[in-house]
PDB file of C-alpha atoms and ligand atoms in Angstrom:
ATOM      1  CA  MET A1318      14.712 -73.006  69.259  1.00 64.00           C
ATOM      2  CA  LYS A1319      10.882 -73.079  69.221  1.00 66.00           C
ATOM      3  CA  GLY A1320       8.950 -75.957  67.188  1.00 70.00           C
ATOM      4  CA  TYR A1321       5.900 -75.046  65.540  1.00 64.00           C
ATOM      5  CA  HIS A1322       3.610 -76.692  68.203  1.00 70.00           C
ATOM      6  CA  ASP A1323       5.546 -74.168  70.677  1.00 74.00           C
ATOM      7  CA  ILE A1324       4.230 -71.086  68.637  1.00 67.00           C
ATOM      8  CA  GLY A1325       0.719 -69.639  70.416  1.00 70.00           C
ATOM      9  CA  GLY A1326      -1.351 -67.788  67.732  1.00 70.00           C
ATOM     10  CA  ASP A1327       0.963 -65.773  65.120  1.00 71.00           C
ATOM     11  CA  GLY A1328       3.819 -66.048  67.500  1.00 70.00           C
ATOM     12  CA  GLY A1329       3.726 -62.230  68.172  1.00 75.00           C
ATOM     13  CA  SER A1330       4.527 -61.103  64.199  1.00 74.00           C
ATOM     14  CA  ARG A1331       0.950 -59.334  64.020  1.00 76.00           C
ATOM     15  CA  ILE A1332       1.077 -61.440  60.730  1.00 72.00           C
ATOM     16  CA  LEU A1333      -2.708 -61.607  60.521  1.00 69.00           C
ATOM     17  CA  GLU A1334      -3.542 -57.942  61.496  1.00 76.00           C
ATOM     18  CA  GLN A1335      -0.815 -56.991  58.907  1.00 74.00           C
ATOM     19  CA  VAL A1336      -2.667 -59.256  56.093  1.00 69.00           C
ATOM     20  CA  ALA A1337      -5.913 -57.606  57.127  1.00 70.00           C
ATOM     21  CA  GLU A1338      -4.494 -54.178  56.897  1.00 74.00           C
ATOM     22  CA  GLN A1339      -3.061 -55.245  53.451  1.00 70.00           C
ATOM     23  CA  ARG A1340      -6.497 -56.475  52.019  1.00 69.00           C
ATOM     24  CA  SER A1341      -8.268 -53.640  53.335  1.00 70.00           C
ATOM     25  CA  ARG A1342      -5.612 -51.052  51.413  1.00 69.00           C
ATOM     26  CA  ILE A1343      -6.098 -53.257  48.263  1.00 71.00           C
ATOM     27  CA  THR A1344      -9.757 -52.852  48.444  1.00 69.00           C
ATOM     28  CA  ASP A1345      -9.773 -49.202  49.062  1.00 72.00           C
ATOM     29  CA  GLY A1346      -8.244 -48.486  45.884  1.00 74.00           C
ATOM     30  CA  LEU A1347     -10.988 -50.545  44.043  1.00 86.00           C
ATOM     31  CA  THR A1348     -13.883 -49.087  45.404  1.00 87.00           C
ATOM     32  CA  GLY A1349     -15.184 -47.502  41.772  1.00 91.00           C
ATOM     33  CA  VAL A1350     -14.635 -50.911  40.314  1.00 95.00           C
ATOM     34  CA  ARG A1351     -18.212 -52.860  39.728  1.00 96.00           C
ATOM     35  CA  HIS A1352     -16.678 -56.425  39.040  1.00 96.00           C
ATOM     36  CA  LEU A1353     -13.242 -58.048  39.407  1.00 96.00           C
ATOM     37  CA  VAL A1354     -12.723 -60.951  37.145  1.00 98.00           C
ATOM     38  CA  ALA A1355      -9.463 -63.048  37.036  1.00 98.00           C
ATOM     39  CA  VAL A1356      -8.812 -65.181  33.935  1.00 98.00           C
ATOM     40  CA  GLY A1357      -6.881 -67.959  34.950  1.00 98.00           C
ATOM     41  CA  SER A1358      -6.321 -71.763  33.946  1.00 97.00           C
ATOM     42  CA  GLY A1359      -3.498 -73.318  35.658  1.00 94.00           C
ATOM     43  CA  LYS A1360      -1.723 -74.100  32.483  1.00 95.00           C
ATOM     44  CA  GLY A1361       0.168 -71.783  30.324  1.00 95.00           C
ATOM     45  CA  GLY A1362       0.095 -71.052  26.710  1.00 95.00           C
ATOM     46  CA  VAL A1363      -3.687 -71.900  26.292  1.00 97.00           C
ATOM     47  CA  GLY A1364      -4.892 -68.212  25.517  1.00 97.00           C
ATOM     48  CA  LYS A1365      -5.562 -66.633  28.733  1.00 98.00           C
ATOM     49  CA  SER A1366      -3.921 -63.226  27.677  1.00 97.00           C
ATOM     50  CA  THR A1367      -5.508 -63.257  24.256  1.00 97.00           C
ATOM     51  CA  LEU A1368      -8.879 -64.241  25.601  1.00 97.00           C
ATOM     52  CA  THR A1369      -8.474 -61.536  28.237  1.00 97.00           C
ATOM     53  CA  LEU A1370      -7.918 -59.004  25.884  1.00 96.00           C
ATOM     54  CA  HIS A1371     -10.455 -59.836  22.838  1.00 95.00           C
ATOM     55  CA  LEU A1372     -13.080 -60.525  25.710  1.00 96.00           C
ATOM     56  CA  ALA A1373     -12.150 -56.961  27.176  1.00 96.00           C
ATOM     57  CA  GLY A1374     -12.664 -55.755  23.392  1.00 94.00           C
ATOM     58  CA  ALA A1375     -16.123 -57.142  23.054  1.00 93.00           C
ATOM     59  CA  LEU A1376     -17.090 -55.921  26.475  1.00 95.00           C
ATOM     60  CA  ARG A1377     -15.815 -52.573  25.423  1.00 94.00           C
ATOM     61  CA  ALA A1378     -17.816 -52.657  22.288  1.00 91.00           C
ATOM     62  CA  ARG A1379     -20.921 -52.699  24.421  1.00 92.00           C
ATOM     63  CA  GLY A1380     -19.906 -49.597  26.012  1.00 94.00           C
ATOM     64  CA  LEU A1381     -18.501 -50.973  29.276  1.00 96.00           C
ATOM     65  CA  ARG A1382     -15.308 -49.363  31.152  1.00 97.00           C
ATOM     66  CA  ILE A1383     -12.440 -51.830  31.254  1.00 97.00           C
ATOM     67  CA  ALA A1384      -9.304 -52.283  32.592  1.00 97.00           C
ATOM     68  CA  ILE A1385      -6.647 -55.227  32.354  1.00 97.00           C
ATOM     69  CA  LEU A1386      -4.091 -55.771  34.894  1.00 97.00           C
ATOM     70  CA  ASP A1387      -1.604 -58.266  33.535  1.00 97.00           C
ATOM     71  CA  ALA A1388      -0.592 -60.187  36.513  1.00 96.00           C
ATOM     72  CA  ASP A1389       2.140 -62.329  34.686  1.00 93.00           C
ATOM     73  CA  PHE A1390       5.066 -60.250  35.908  1.00 92.00           C
ATOM     74  CA  ASN A1391       7.621 -62.546  34.519  1.00 87.00           C
ATOM     75  CA  GLY A1392       5.897 -63.313  31.192  1.00 89.00           C
ATOM     76  CA  PRO A1393       3.818 -60.367  30.453  1.00 93.00           C
ATOM     77  CA  SER A1394       2.041 -60.485  27.207  1.00 94.00           C
ATOM     78  CA  GLN A1395      -0.448 -57.841  27.255  1.00 96.00           C
ATOM     79  CA  ALA A1396       2.031 -55.149  26.719  1.00 95.00           C
ATOM     80  CA  ARG A1397       2.749 -56.413  23.038  1.00 95.00           C
ATOM     81  CA  MET A1398      -0.758 -57.889  22.639  1.00 95.00           C
ATOM     82  CA  ALA A1399      -2.719 -54.652  23.531  1.00 95.00           C
ATOM     83  CA  GLY A1400      -0.199 -52.432  21.672  1.00 94.00           C
ATOM     84  CA  VAL A1401       1.351 -50.523  24.896  1.00 94.00           C
ATOM     85  CA  GLN A1402       4.679 -51.583  24.897  1.00 92.00           C
ATOM     86  CA  GLY A1403       7.066 -48.576  25.764  1.00 85.00           C
ATOM     87  CA  ALA A1404       3.675 -46.541  26.534  1.00 88.00           C
ATOM     88  CA  LEU A1405       4.011 -43.498  28.827  1.00 84.00           C
ATOM     89  CA  PHE A1406       2.671 -43.892  32.295  1.00 86.00           C
ATOM     90  CA  VAL A1407       1.813 -40.227  33.375  1.00 87.00           C
ATOM     91  CA  PRO A1408       1.888 -39.297  36.898  1.00 88.00           C
ATOM     92  CA  GLY A1409      -1.558 -37.689  37.825  1.00 85.00           C
ATOM     93  CA  ARG A1410      -2.348 -35.401  41.199  1.00 84.00           C
ATOM     94  CA  HIS A1411      -2.580 -38.593  43.401  1.00 86.00           C
ATOM     95  CA  LYS A1412      -1.999 -41.646  41.113  1.00 91.00           C
ATOM     96  CA  VAL A1413      -0.405 -42.544  37.907  1.00 93.00           C
ATOM     97  CA  ALA A1414      -2.551 -42.869  34.748  1.00 93.00           C
ATOM     98  CA  LEU A1415      -2.625 -46.129  32.763  1.00 95.00           C
ATOM     99  CA  PRO A1416      -2.042 -46.540  28.933  1.00 94.00           C
ATOM    100  CA  ARG A1417      -4.956 -47.130  26.800  1.00 94.00           C
ATOM    101  CA  THR A1418      -5.404 -49.312  23.753  1.00 93.00           C
ATOM    102  CA  SER A1419      -6.844 -47.851  20.723  1.00 90.00           C
ATOM    103  CA  ASN A1420     -10.307 -48.738  21.638  1.00 90.00           C
ATOM    104  CA  GLY A1421     -10.221 -47.345  25.140  1.00 93.00           C
ATOM    105  CA  ILE A1422      -9.150 -50.308  27.303  1.00 95.00           C
ATOM    106  CA  ALA A1423      -6.714 -49.268  30.322  1.00 96.00           C
ATOM    107  CA  VAL A1424      -3.847 -51.888  30.461  1.00 96.00           C
ATOM    108  CA  PHE A1425      -1.127 -52.395  33.168  1.00 96.00           C
ATOM    109  CA  SER A1426       1.488 -54.809  32.092  1.00 96.00           C
ATOM    110  CA  MET A1427       4.931 -55.102  33.373  1.00 94.00           C
ATOM    111  CA  GLY A1428       5.662 -55.502  29.593  1.00 93.00           C
ATOM    112  CA  SER A1429       5.027 -51.674  29.290  1.00 92.00           C
ATOM    113  CA  LEU A1430       7.998 -51.059  31.678  1.00 89.00           C
ATOM    114  CA  ILE A1431      10.533 -53.798  30.928  1.00 87.00           C
ATOM    115  CA  PRO A1432      11.777 -54.599  27.741  1.00 84.00           C
ATOM    116  CA  GLU A1433      11.743 -58.018  26.207  1.00 84.00           C
ATOM    117  CA  SER A1434      15.587 -58.105  26.241  1.00 82.00           C
ATOM    118  CA  GLN A1435      15.233 -57.863  30.028  1.00 82.00           C
ATOM    119  CA  ALA A1436      13.952 -60.327  32.857  1.00 78.00           C
ATOM    120  CA  LEU A1437      12.091 -59.003  35.748  1.00 76.00           C
ATOM    121  CA  GLU A1438      14.114 -60.176  38.837  1.00 75.00           C
ATOM    122  CA  PHE A1439      12.724 -59.826  42.411  1.00 72.00           C
ATOM    123  CA  GLU A1440      15.728 -58.318  44.492  1.00 70.00           C
ATOM    124  CA  SER A1441      16.511 -61.537  46.788  1.00 66.00           C
ATOM    125  CA  ALA A1442      17.857 -61.485  50.419  1.00 64.00           C
ATOM    126  CA  ALA A1443      19.783 -64.447  49.598  1.00 64.00           C
ATOM    127  CA  HIS A1444      20.946 -66.415  46.765  1.00 66.00           C
ATOM    128  CA  GLY A1445      18.186 -69.344  46.015  1.00 66.00           C
ATOM    129  CA  GLU A1446      15.715 -68.110  48.170  1.00 65.00           C
ATOM    130  CA  SER A1447      12.571 -69.774  49.023  1.00 67.00           C
ATOM    131  CA  HIS A1448       9.428 -69.893  46.687  1.00 68.00           C
ATOM    132  CA  THR A1449       7.315 -68.585  49.571  1.00 68.00           C
ATOM    133  CA  TRP A1450       9.673 -65.320  49.506  1.00 68.00           C
ATOM    134  CA  ARG A1451       9.300 -64.940  45.771  1.00 72.00           C
ATOM    135  CA  ALA A1452       5.316 -65.186  46.204  1.00 73.00           C
ATOM    136  CA  THR A1453       5.694 -62.656  48.865  1.00 78.00           C
ATOM    137  CA  ARG A1454       7.644 -60.347  46.698  1.00 81.00           C
ATOM    138  CA  GLU A1455       5.175 -60.721  43.770  1.00 85.00           C
ATOM    139  CA  PHE A1456       2.089 -60.199  45.687  1.00 88.00           C
ATOM    140  CA  SER A1457       3.567 -57.145  47.249  1.00 87.00           C
ATOM    141  CA  LEU A1458       4.332 -56.100  43.770  1.00 90.00           C
ATOM    142  CA  LEU A1459       0.637 -56.794  42.787  1.00 92.00           C
ATOM    143  CA  SER A1460      -0.648 -54.274  45.851  1.00 90.00           C
ATOM    144  CA  GLU A1461       1.711 -51.680  45.150  1.00 90.00           C
ATOM    145  CA  ILE A1462       0.218 -51.639  41.545  1.00 93.00           C
ATOM    146  CA  LEU A1463      -3.306 -51.852  42.823  1.00 93.00           C
ATOM    147  CA  ARG A1464      -2.735 -48.923  44.831  1.00 90.00           C
ATOM    148  CA  SER A1465      -0.477 -47.024  42.594  1.00 91.00           C
ATOM    149  CA  PHE A1466      -2.441 -46.706  39.609  1.00 93.00           C
ATOM    150  CA  GLU A1467      -5.588 -44.948  38.580  1.00 92.00           C
ATOM    151  CA  TRP A1468      -8.261 -47.561  38.301  1.00 92.00           C
ATOM    152  CA  GLY A1469     -10.955 -45.206  38.866  1.00 89.00           C
ATOM    153  CA  ALA A1470     -14.566 -46.057  37.892  1.00 94.00           C
ATOM    154  CA  LEU A1471     -14.890 -49.038  36.084  1.00 97.00           C
ATOM    155  CA  ASP A1472     -17.420 -51.795  35.148  1.00 97.00           C
ATOM    156  CA  LEU A1473     -14.796 -54.335  34.920  1.00 97.00           C
ATOM    157  CA  LEU A1474     -11.337 -55.123  36.147  1.00 98.00           C
ATOM    158  CA  MET A1475      -9.792 -58.376  34.374  1.00 98.00           C
ATOM    159  CA  PHE A1476      -6.764 -59.869  35.924  1.00 98.00           C
ATOM    160  CA  ASP A1477      -4.780 -62.030  33.476  1.00 98.00           C
ATOM    161  CA  LEU A1478      -3.056 -64.615  35.737  1.00 97.00           C
ATOM    162  CA  PRO A1479       0.136 -66.460  35.480  1.00 96.00           C
ATOM    163  CA  PRO A1480       0.097 -70.000  34.929  1.00 96.00           C
ATOM    164  CA  GLY A1481       0.036 -72.643  37.976  1.00 93.00           C
ATOM    165  CA  ALA A1482      -3.245 -74.064  39.774  1.00 92.00           C
ATOM    166  CA  GLU A1483      -1.619 -73.594  43.362  1.00 90.00           C
ATOM    167  CA  ARG A1484      -0.765 -69.962  42.303  1.00 91.00           C
ATOM    168  CA  THR A1485      -4.377 -69.294  40.807  1.00 95.00           C
ATOM    169  CA  VAL A1486      -5.608 -70.109  44.318  1.00 95.00           C
ATOM    170  CA  GLN A1487      -3.221 -67.562  45.907  1.00 93.00           C
ATOM    171  CA  TYR A1488      -4.535 -65.134  43.680  1.00 94.00           C
ATOM    172  CA  ALA A1489      -7.957 -65.694  44.783  1.00 95.00           C
ATOM    173  CA  ASP A1490      -7.035 -65.592  48.329  1.00 92.00           C
ATOM    174  CA  PHE A1491      -4.993 -62.089  47.790  1.00 91.00           C
ATOM    175  CA  LEU A1492      -7.546 -60.562  45.630  1.00 92.00           C
ATOM    176  CA  GLY A1493     -10.325 -61.536  47.892  1.00 91.00           C
ATOM    177  CA  PRO A1494     -13.872 -63.260  47.451  1.00 92.00           C
ATOM    178  CA  ARG A1495     -15.064 -60.404  45.688  1.00 92.00           C
ATOM    179  CA  THR A1496     -13.190 -61.471  42.472  1.00 96.00           C
ATOM    180  CA  SER A1497     -14.982 -64.194  40.102  1.00 98.00           C
ATOM    181  CA  PHE A1498     -12.817 -66.571  38.130  1.00 98.00           C
ATOM    182  CA  VAL A1499     -12.852 -67.371  34.332  1.00 98.00           C
ATOM    183  CA  LEU A1500     -10.942 -70.759  33.505  1.00 98.00           C
ATOM    184  CA  VAL A1501      -9.171 -71.172  30.266  1.00 98.00           C
ATOM    185  CA  THR A1502      -8.703 -74.593  28.711  1.00 97.00           C
ATOM    186  CA  ILE A1503      -7.875 -76.199  25.251  1.00 97.00           C
ATOM    187  CA  PRO A1504      -9.368 -79.343  24.096  1.00 95.00           C
ATOM    188  CA  SER A1505      -6.605 -81.615  25.281  1.00 94.00           C
ATOM    189  CA  GLU A1506      -6.577 -83.892  28.098  1.00 93.00           C
ATOM    190  CA  VAL A1507      -3.431 -82.584  29.236  1.00 95.00           C
ATOM    191  CA  SER A1508      -4.925 -78.845  29.799  1.00 95.00           C
ATOM    192  CA  ARG A1509      -8.241 -80.323  31.009  1.00 96.00           C
ATOM    193  CA  GLY A1510      -6.277 -82.140  33.661  1.00 95.00           C
ATOM    194  CA  VAL A1511      -4.383 -79.132  34.779  1.00 96.00           C
ATOM    195  CA  VAL A1512      -7.680 -77.005  34.791  1.00 97.00           C
ATOM    196  CA  ALA A1513      -9.501 -79.827  36.727  1.00 97.00           C
ATOM    197  CA  ARG A1514      -6.989 -79.241  39.636  1.00 96.00           C
ATOM    198  CA  SER A1515      -7.440 -75.365  39.629  1.00 97.00           C
ATOM    199  CA  VAL A1516     -11.259 -76.118  39.845  1.00 97.00           C
ATOM    200  CA  VAL A1517     -10.944 -78.380  42.610  1.00 97.00           C
ATOM    201  CA  ALA A1518      -8.494 -75.926  44.492  1.00 96.00           C
ATOM    202  CA  LEU A1519     -10.688 -72.885  43.806  1.00 97.00           C
ATOM    203  CA  SER A1520     -13.835 -74.799  44.868  1.00 96.00           C
ATOM    204  CA  LYS A1521     -12.351 -74.871  48.382  1.00 96.00           C
ATOM    205  CA  GLY A1522     -12.572 -71.146  48.887  1.00 96.00           C
ATOM    206  CA  PRO A1523     -15.252 -68.591  48.712  1.00 96.00           C
ATOM    207  CA  ASN A1524     -14.497 -67.024  44.990  1.00 97.00           C
ATOM    208  CA  ARG A1525     -17.096 -67.870  42.369  1.00 97.00           C
ATOM    209  CA  ILE A1526     -15.992 -69.807  39.216  1.00 98.00           C
ATOM    210  CA  LEU A1527     -18.282 -68.282  36.374  1.00 98.00           C
ATOM    211  CA  GLY A1528     -17.023 -70.906  34.002  1.00 98.00           C
ATOM    212  CA  TYR A1529     -14.440 -72.255  31.633  1.00 98.00           C
ATOM    213  CA  VAL A1530     -13.906 -71.110  27.777  1.00 98.00           C
ATOM    214  CA  GLU A1531     -12.635 -73.763  25.679  1.00 97.00           C
ATOM    215  CA  ASN A1532     -10.035 -71.895  23.412  1.00 98.00           C
ATOM    216  CA  MET A1533      -8.690 -73.480  20.038  1.00 97.00           C
ATOM    217  CA  SER A1534     -11.688 -75.579  19.751  1.00 95.00           C
ATOM    218  CA  GLY A1535     -10.975 -76.239  16.069  1.00 94.00           C
ATOM    219  CA  TYR A1536      -8.963 -74.503  13.551  1.00 95.00           C
ATOM    220  CA  TYR A1537     -10.359 -71.678  11.521  1.00 95.00           C
ATOM    221  CA  CYS A1538      -9.080 -71.876   7.804  1.00 93.00           C
ATOM    222  CA  ARG A1539      -9.936 -68.676   6.233  1.00 88.00           C
ATOM    223  CA  ASP A1540      -9.431 -70.183   2.712  1.00 91.00           C
ATOM    224  CA  CYS A1541     -12.044 -72.395   2.775  1.00 93.00           C
ATOM    225  CA  ASP A1542     -14.120 -70.401   5.463  1.00 91.00           C
ATOM    226  CA  ALA A1543     -14.568 -73.354   7.609  1.00 93.00           C
ATOM    227  CA  VAL A1544     -13.619 -74.433  11.261  1.00 92.00           C
ATOM    228  CA  LYS A1545     -11.803 -77.634  11.014  1.00 93.00           C
ATOM    229  CA  PRO A1546     -10.780 -80.086  14.188  1.00 91.00           C
ATOM    230  CA  LEU A1547      -7.579 -79.359  15.677  1.00 92.00           C
ATOM    231  CA  PHE A1548      -7.440 -82.049  18.874  1.00 91.00           C
ATOM    232  CA  ALA A1549      -8.682 -85.741  18.721  1.00 87.00           C
ATOM    233  CA  SER A1550     -10.136 -85.281  22.530  1.00 82.00           C
ATOM    234  CA  PRO A1551     -13.495 -86.132  23.651  1.00 82.00           C
ATOM    235  CA  GLU A1552     -15.863 -83.406  22.950  1.00 83.00           C
ATOM    236  CA  SER A1553     -16.849 -83.310  26.761  1.00 88.00           C
ATOM    237  CA  SER A1554     -14.228 -81.336  28.750  1.00 87.00           C
ATOM    238  CA  GLY A1555     -15.323 -83.334  31.921  1.00 91.00           C
ATOM    239  CA  LEU A1556     -15.050 -80.085  33.801  1.00 95.00           C
ATOM    240  CA  ASP A1557     -17.848 -79.584  36.283  1.00 93.00           C
ATOM    241  CA  ILE A1558     -18.222 -76.075  35.779  1.00 97.00           C
ATOM    242  CA  PRO A1559     -20.230 -73.931  33.362  1.00 97.00           C
ATOM    243  CA  CYS A1560     -18.959 -73.647  29.786  1.00 97.00           C
ATOM    244  CA  LEU A1561     -18.970 -70.080  28.766  1.00 98.00           C
ATOM    245  CA  GLY A1562     -18.265 -71.079  25.203  1.00 97.00           C
ATOM    246  CA  THR A1563     -15.787 -72.243  22.551  1.00 97.00           C
ATOM    247  CA  VAL A1564     -13.293 -70.190  20.662  1.00 97.00           C
ATOM    248  CA  PRO A1565     -11.616 -71.530  17.594  1.00 97.00           C
ATOM    249  CA  PHE A1566      -7.715 -70.979  16.530  1.00 97.00           C
ATOM    250  CA  ASP A1567      -7.553 -68.392  13.864  1.00 95.00           C
ATOM    251  CA  PRO A1568      -4.137 -67.602  12.482  1.00 93.00           C
ATOM    252  CA  ASP A1569      -5.164 -64.082  11.887  1.00 91.00           C
ATOM    253  CA  LEU A1570      -5.811 -63.746  15.454  1.00 93.00           C
ATOM    254  CA  ALA A1571      -2.319 -64.920  16.331  1.00 94.00           C
ATOM    255  CA  ARG A1572      -0.829 -62.471  13.673  1.00 92.00           C
ATOM    256  CA  HIS A1573      -2.442 -59.661  15.122  1.00 90.00           C
ATOM    257  CA  CYS A1574      -1.711 -60.123  18.702  1.00 93.00           C
ATOM    258  CA  ASP A1575       1.918 -60.497  17.808  1.00 94.00           C
ATOM    259  CA  GLN A1576       1.663 -57.009  16.211  1.00 92.00           C
ATOM    260  CA  GLY A1577      -0.439 -55.457  19.068  1.00 91.00           C
ATOM    261  CA  ILE A1578      -3.349 -54.503  16.495  1.00 82.00           C
ATOM    262  CA  PRO A1579      -6.797 -55.089  16.722  1.00 70.00           C
ATOM    263  CA  LEU A1580      -8.459 -57.688  14.618  1.00 64.00           C
ATOM    264  CA  ALA A1581     -10.468 -55.077  12.445  1.00 58.00           C
ATOM    265  CA  ASP A1582     -12.644 -57.869  11.286  1.00 58.00           C
ATOM    266  CA  LEU A1583     -13.306 -59.710  14.365  1.00 66.00           C
ATOM    267  CA  PRO A1584     -16.954 -59.571  14.810  1.00 66.00           C
ATOM    268  CA  ALA A1585     -17.441 -60.705  11.689  1.00 80.00           C
ATOM    269  CA  SER A1586     -15.316 -63.621  11.702  1.00 88.00           C
ATOM    270  CA  PRO A1587     -16.124 -66.963  13.345  1.00 92.00           C
ATOM    271  CA  VAL A1588     -13.386 -66.071  16.006  1.00 93.00           C
ATOM    272  CA  GLY A1589     -15.117 -62.818  16.603  1.00 93.00           C
ATOM    273  CA  ARG A1590     -18.505 -64.340  16.826  1.00 94.00           C
ATOM    274  CA  ALA A1591     -17.255 -66.993  19.333  1.00 95.00           C
ATOM    275  CA  LEU A1592     -15.661 -64.032  21.442  1.00 95.00           C
ATOM    276  CA  ASP A1593     -18.807 -62.066  21.406  1.00 94.00           C
ATOM    277  CA  ARG A1594     -20.776 -64.833  22.538  1.00 96.00           C
ATOM    278  CA  VAL A1595     -18.504 -65.547  25.377  1.00 97.00           C
ATOM    279  CA  ALA A1596     -18.559 -62.106  26.482  1.00 96.00           C
ATOM    280  CA  GLN A1597     -22.552 -62.070  26.672  1.00 96.00           C
ATOM    281  CA  GLN A1598     -22.190 -65.270  28.779  1.00 97.00           C
ATOM    282  CA  LEU A1599     -19.585 -63.524  31.130  1.00 97.00           C
ATOM    283  CA  MET A1600     -21.782 -60.581  31.388  1.00 97.00           C
ATOM    284  CA  ASP A1601     -24.760 -62.631  32.160  1.00 96.00           C
ATOM    285  CA  SER A1602     -23.018 -64.876  34.825  1.00 96.00           C
ATOM    286  CA  LEU A1603     -21.796 -62.056  37.087  1.00 95.00           C
ATOM    287  CA  GLU A1604     -23.539 -61.237  39.869  1.00 90.00           C
ATOM    288  CA  PRO A1605     -25.557 -59.052  39.458  1.00 87.00           C
ATOM    289  CA  PRO A1606     -25.415 -59.576  35.806  1.00 88.00           C
ATOM    290  CA  MET A1607     -24.009 -56.708  33.587  1.00 83.00           C
ATOM    291  CA  GLU A1608     -26.059 -54.726  31.512  1.00 84.00           C
ATOM    292  CA  PRO A1609     -24.327 -53.118  28.232  1.00 80.00           C
ATOM    293  CA  SER A1610     -24.065 -49.252  28.669  1.00 78.00           C
ATOM    294  CA  ARG A1611     -25.449 -48.134  25.161  1.00 63.00           C
TER     295      ARG A1611
HETATM  296  P1  LIG B2398      -1.443 -68.027  27.889  1.00 72.81           P
HETATM  297  O1  LIG B2398      -1.673 -66.577  28.083  1.00 72.81           O
HETATM  298  O2  LIG B2398      -2.375 -68.766  28.533  1.00 72.81           O
HETATM  299  O3  LIG B2398      -0.009 -68.190  28.349  1.00 72.81           O
HETATM  300  P2  LIG B2398      -1.395 -66.791  25.194  1.00 72.81           P
HETATM  301  O4  LIG B2398      -2.870 -66.006  25.295  1.00 72.81           O
HETATM  302  O5  LIG B2398      -0.139 -66.181  25.204  1.00 72.81           O
HETATM  303  O6  LIG B2398      -1.576 -67.860  26.203  1.00 72.81           O
HETATM  304  O7  LIG B2398      -1.555 -67.278  23.827  1.00 72.81           O
HETATM  305  C1  LIG B2398      -0.309 -68.274  23.597  1.00 72.81           C
HETATM  306  C2  LIG B2398       0.069 -68.052  22.017  1.00 72.81           C
HETATM  307  O8  LIG B2398      -1.263 -68.702  21.512  1.00 72.81           O
HETATM  308  C3  LIG B2398      -0.235 -66.539  21.393  1.00 72.81           C
HETATM  309  O9  LIG B2398       0.926 -66.257  20.441  1.00 72.81           O
HETATM  310  C4  LIG B2398      -1.517 -66.353  20.845  1.00 72.81           C
HETATM  311  O10 LIG B2398      -1.696 -65.179  20.234  1.00 72.81           O
HETATM  312  C5  LIG B2398      -2.322 -67.525  20.470  1.00 72.81           C
HETATM  313  N1  LIG B2398      -3.462 -67.634  20.476  1.00 72.81           N
HETATM  314  C6  LIG B2398      -4.212 -68.279  21.659  1.00 72.81           C
HETATM  315  N2  LIG B2398      -5.469 -68.191  21.398  1.00 72.81           N
HETATM  316  C7  LIG B2398      -5.572 -68.046  19.942  1.00 72.81           C
HETATM  317  C8  LIG B2398      -6.671 -68.077  19.121  1.00 72.81           C
HETATM  318  N3  LIG B2398      -7.859 -68.551  19.547  1.00 72.81           N
HETATM  319  N4  LIG B2398      -6.480 -68.113  17.738  1.00 72.81           N
HETATM  320  C9  LIG B2398      -5.142 -67.876  17.464  1.00 72.81           C
HETATM  321  N5  LIG B2398      -4.197 -67.826  18.165  1.00 72.81           N
HETATM  322  C10 LIG B2398      -4.239 -67.789  19.498  1.00 72.81           C
END
């Protein structure tokens, strides 16, 4: 049997060529997309999906053409939050059209295809197969989604990433250096620690990190119309990347996410104003900076 040291180059598997071919097929399908932004963290439950959807809403309100790809195939939240659960996927001449939210954001989420009563299972070659195998299946699915759906001409395609610092880097690798990252944390040391790992891991590659958003930075009490403290952590995040803004926790936002309806008075509330500021920061930090289209 050959040991690793006995294998020269790619061992005759053409693996590097195959990866390069797959990469160019992925970018071929996205030539009409001006900016690719992945919203990650490393940590789960910190508001990646919520911020992706509502930042997309704030950008859409500026007249930009936006789509969201919910890359959390095993825990897809966008379908419910964006109100596209059970939406119809209409085959076009070449590709399949994406469902849209009421404010015109195109959304792909596994949650539109698979009901919440079912789990997504990647067909396995053997019981208990390795993580590497699973990751390969996951990324082939992602590349199929990028190829098969009509992304069209977009100002911004946002990827809502699954948790895991190492996985965040795998996505960076897969999506290529054109993709910039926004990292989401909450003001807890636990979350900041995981996000710090993602920063270190991402910084080794060529992808730009636009900055981080601190979600749940305070609790918005509608009765007293004031933002109150929620976590007792130090104010400074200690993260060595720009802060794109802070967003308070608003129970109304959580309720609207659960029901998949847009928060009607979002721009008028503290959470709405906060999201609007973050959206502006995000536009300004892109290369080249993005202008509103109206
Ligand atoms: P993640 O994508 O990081 O796993 P989610 O976006 O699914 O996290 O958020 C977890 C839960 O917290 C969801 O129910 C969501 O509606 C709620 N949530 C997140 N951010 C806020 C916020 N700023 N205000 C109110 N609820 C929020």
